CSV table of C-alpha atoms in Angstrom, one decimal:
chain,number,residue,atom,x,y,z
E,139,MET,CA,-80.0,-148.7,-67.9
E,140,SER,CA,-78.3,-149.6,-70.8
E,141,ASP,CA,-74.6,-149.5,-72.2
E,142,LYS,CA,-75.9,-148.4,-75.6
E,143,GLY,CA,-75.5,-144.8,-76.5
E,144,THR,CA,-73.1,-142.0,-75.1
E,145,LYS,CA,-72.4,-141.9,-71.4
E,146,VAL,CA,-72.7,-138.5,-70.2
E,147,LYS,CA,-73.1,-136.9,-66.4
E,148,LEU,CA,-75.6,-134.8,-65.0
E,149,VAL,CA,-73.8,-132.4,-62.5
E,150,ILE,CA,-76.1,-130.9,-60.1
E,151,GLY,CA,-73.9,-128.8,-57.6
E,152,GLU,CA,-72.0,-131.8,-55.5
E,153,THR,CA,-74.0,-134.4,-57.1
E,154,ILE,CA,-73.1,-136.3,-60.0
E,155,ILE,CA,-75.7,-138.7,-61.6
E,156,PRO,CA,-74.6,-141.1,-64.4
E,157,ALA,CA,-77.0,-141.1,-67.7
E,158,VAL,CA,-76.5,-142.6,-71.0
E,159,LEU,CA,-77.9,-140.6,-74.0
E,160,ASN,CA,-79.4,-142.7,-77.3
E,161,ASP,CA,-78.8,-142.0,-81.1
E,162,SER,CA,-82.3,-139.9,-81.5
E,163,LYS,CA,-82.1,-136.9,-83.4
E,164,PRO,CA,-82.7,-134.6,-80.3
E,165,ALA,CA,-79.9,-136.5,-78.2
E,166,ARG,CA,-77.4,-136.3,-80.8
E,167,ALA,CA,-78.1,-132.4,-81.1
E,168,LEU,CA,-77.6,-132.0,-77.4
E,169,LEU,CA,-74.5,-134.0,-77.4
E,170,ALA,CA,-73.1,-131.6,-80.0
E,171,LYS,CA,-73.9,-128.4,-77.3
E,172,LEU,CA,-72.1,-130.2,-74.4
E,173,PRO,CA,-71.5,-129.0,-71.8
E,174,TYR,CA,-75.2,-127.8,-71.7
E,175,SER,CA,-76.7,-126.3,-68.6
E,176,VAL,CA,-80.5,-125.9,-68.1
E,177,LYS,CA,-82.7,-125.0,-64.9
E,178,LEU,CA,-85.1,-127.5,-64.1
E,179,GLN,CA,-88.1,-127.5,-61.6
E,180,ARG,CA,-89.6,-130.3,-59.9
E,181,TYR,CA,-92.9,-131.3,-60.7
E,182,GLU,CA,-95.2,-134.5,-60.0
E,183,HIS,CA,-93.4,-136.8,-62.0
E,184,ASP,CA,-90.5,-135.1,-63.3
E,185,TYR,CA,-87.9,-132.5,-63.3
E,186,CYS,CA,-88.4,-130.2,-66.4
E,187,GLY,CA,-87.2,-127.1,-67.8
E,188,VAL,CA,-87.3,-124.9,-71.0
E,189,MET,CA,-84.3,-125.4,-73.2
E,190,SER,CA,-82.7,-122.0,-74.8
E,191,GLU,CA,-82.7,-123.6,-78.4
E,192,THR,CA,-85.0,-126.1,-79.9
E,193,LEU,CA,-83.8,-129.5,-80.7
E,194,PRO,CA,-84.4,-131.2,-83.9
E,195,TYR,CA,-86.5,-134.2,-84.3
E,196,ASP,CA,-88.2,-136.9,-86.3
E,197,ALA,CA,-91.9,-137.1,-85.9
E,198,ALA,CA,-91.3,-141.1,-86.2
E,199,GLU,CA,-89.4,-140.6,-82.9
E,200,LEU,CA,-92.6,-139.1,-80.7
E,201,ARG,CA,-93.9,-141.3,-77.8
E,202,SER,CA,-96.6,-141.3,-75.3
E,203,GLY,CA,-95.4,-142.2,-71.6
E,204,TRP,CA,-92.0,-143.1,-70.2
E,205,LYS,CA,-90.0,-145.6,-68.2
E,206,ASN,CA,-88.8,-144.0,-64.7
E,207,GLY,CA,-85.5,-142.6,-65.4
E,208,ASP,CA,-86.1,-141.5,-68.9
E,209,ILE,CA,-84.6,-138.3,-69.9
E,210,ALA,CA,-86.8,-136.7,-72.4
E,211,PHE,CA,-87.3,-133.9,-75.0
E,212,ALA,CA,-91.0,-132.6,-74.6
E,213,VAL,CA,-91.8,-131.0,-78.3
E,214,ASN,CA,-94.6,-128.9,-76.8
E,215,GLY,CA,-92.5,-126.2,-75.3
E,216,ASN,CA,-89.0,-127.2,-76.1
E,217,TYR,CA,-88.5,-128.8,-72.4
E,218,PHE,CA,-85.9,-131.0,-71.1
E,219,ALA,CA,-87.3,-133.3,-68.7
E,220,ILE,CA,-85.9,-136.1,-66.2
E,221,LEU,CA,-88.7,-138.4,-65.7
E,222,TYR,CA,-88.3,-140.1,-62.2
E,223,LYS,CA,-91.5,-141.6,-61.2
E,224,ASP,CA,-95.3,-142.6,-61.9
E,225,GLU,CA,-94.4,-144.7,-65.3
E,226,GLU,CA,-97.3,-146.7,-64.9
E,227,ILE,CA,-99.7,-143.6,-65.8
E,228,SER,CA,-97.4,-141.9,-68.0
E,229,GLN,CA,-99.3,-143.2,-71.2
E,230,GLN,CA,-101.6,-140.0,-70.9
E,231,TYR,CA,-98.8,-137.9,-71.6
E,232,ASP,CA,-97.5,-137.4,-75.2
E,233,GLY,CA,-95.4,-135.4,-77.7
E,234,MET,CA,-92.0,-136.7,-76.1
E,235,VAL,CA,-88.8,-137.9,-77.6
E,236,THR,CA,-86.6,-140.2,-75.4
E,237,MET,CA,-83.3,-139.0,-75.4
E,238,GLY,CA,-81.9,-141.4,-72.9
E,239,ALA,CA,-82.0,-142.4,-69.3
E,240,LEU,CA,-80.3,-142.0,-65.8
E,241,ASP,CA,-77.6,-144.8,-65.3
E,242,CYS,CA,-78.4,-145.1,-61.8
E,243,SER,CA,-82.0,-145.5,-59.7
E,244,PRO,CA,-84.3,-142.8,-60.5
E,245,SER,CA,-85.1,-142.3,-56.8
E,246,VAL,CA,-81.9,-140.1,-56.7
E,247,MET,CA,-84.0,-137.3,-58.2
E,248,GLU,CA,-85.9,-137.3,-55.1
E,249,THR,CA,-83.1,-136.2,-52.8
E,250,LEU,CA,-82.6,-133.0,-54.7
E,251,ALA,CA,-84.0,-129.6,-54.2
E,252,GLY,CA,-87.4,-128.1,-55.8
E,253,SER,CA,-85.2,-126.0,-58.3
E,254,ILE,CA,-81.9,-127.2,-59.7
E,255,SER,CA,-79.4,-126.3,-62.4
E,256,VAL,CA,-78.0,-129.3,-64.1
E,257,SER,CA,-75.0,-129.3,-66.1
E,258,ILE,CA,-74.9,-132.2,-68.8
E,259,GLU,CA,-71.3,-133.1,-69.5
E,260,GLN,CA,-69.7,-135.9,-71.5
E,261,ASP,CA,-68.6,-138.5,-69.3
């Protein structure tokens, strides 16, 4: 959790989850599109969905792994992902740019349905 960056909220039905987007190239591009909606599906470690448009990124921003609660752009398929668990084994996953993080406990994601629609809005 950080106070560096731009505060946003993830609106999922009646649930509002606070988050912060960083100053990475894809995060700045996403901020320019707000409000932005994307359909996500729950998987083993994350909620993930294909974005309608590709986000720009710099190769230097690509990372392996995540911290629980990270919001990331996975470049190998134009995925928006909220990574909420298993950071201890995450180094095996690469090709992601961290765009920000949830500003609350990542466990909130485990209370949501398997398939969700998220609206990312400026807070």
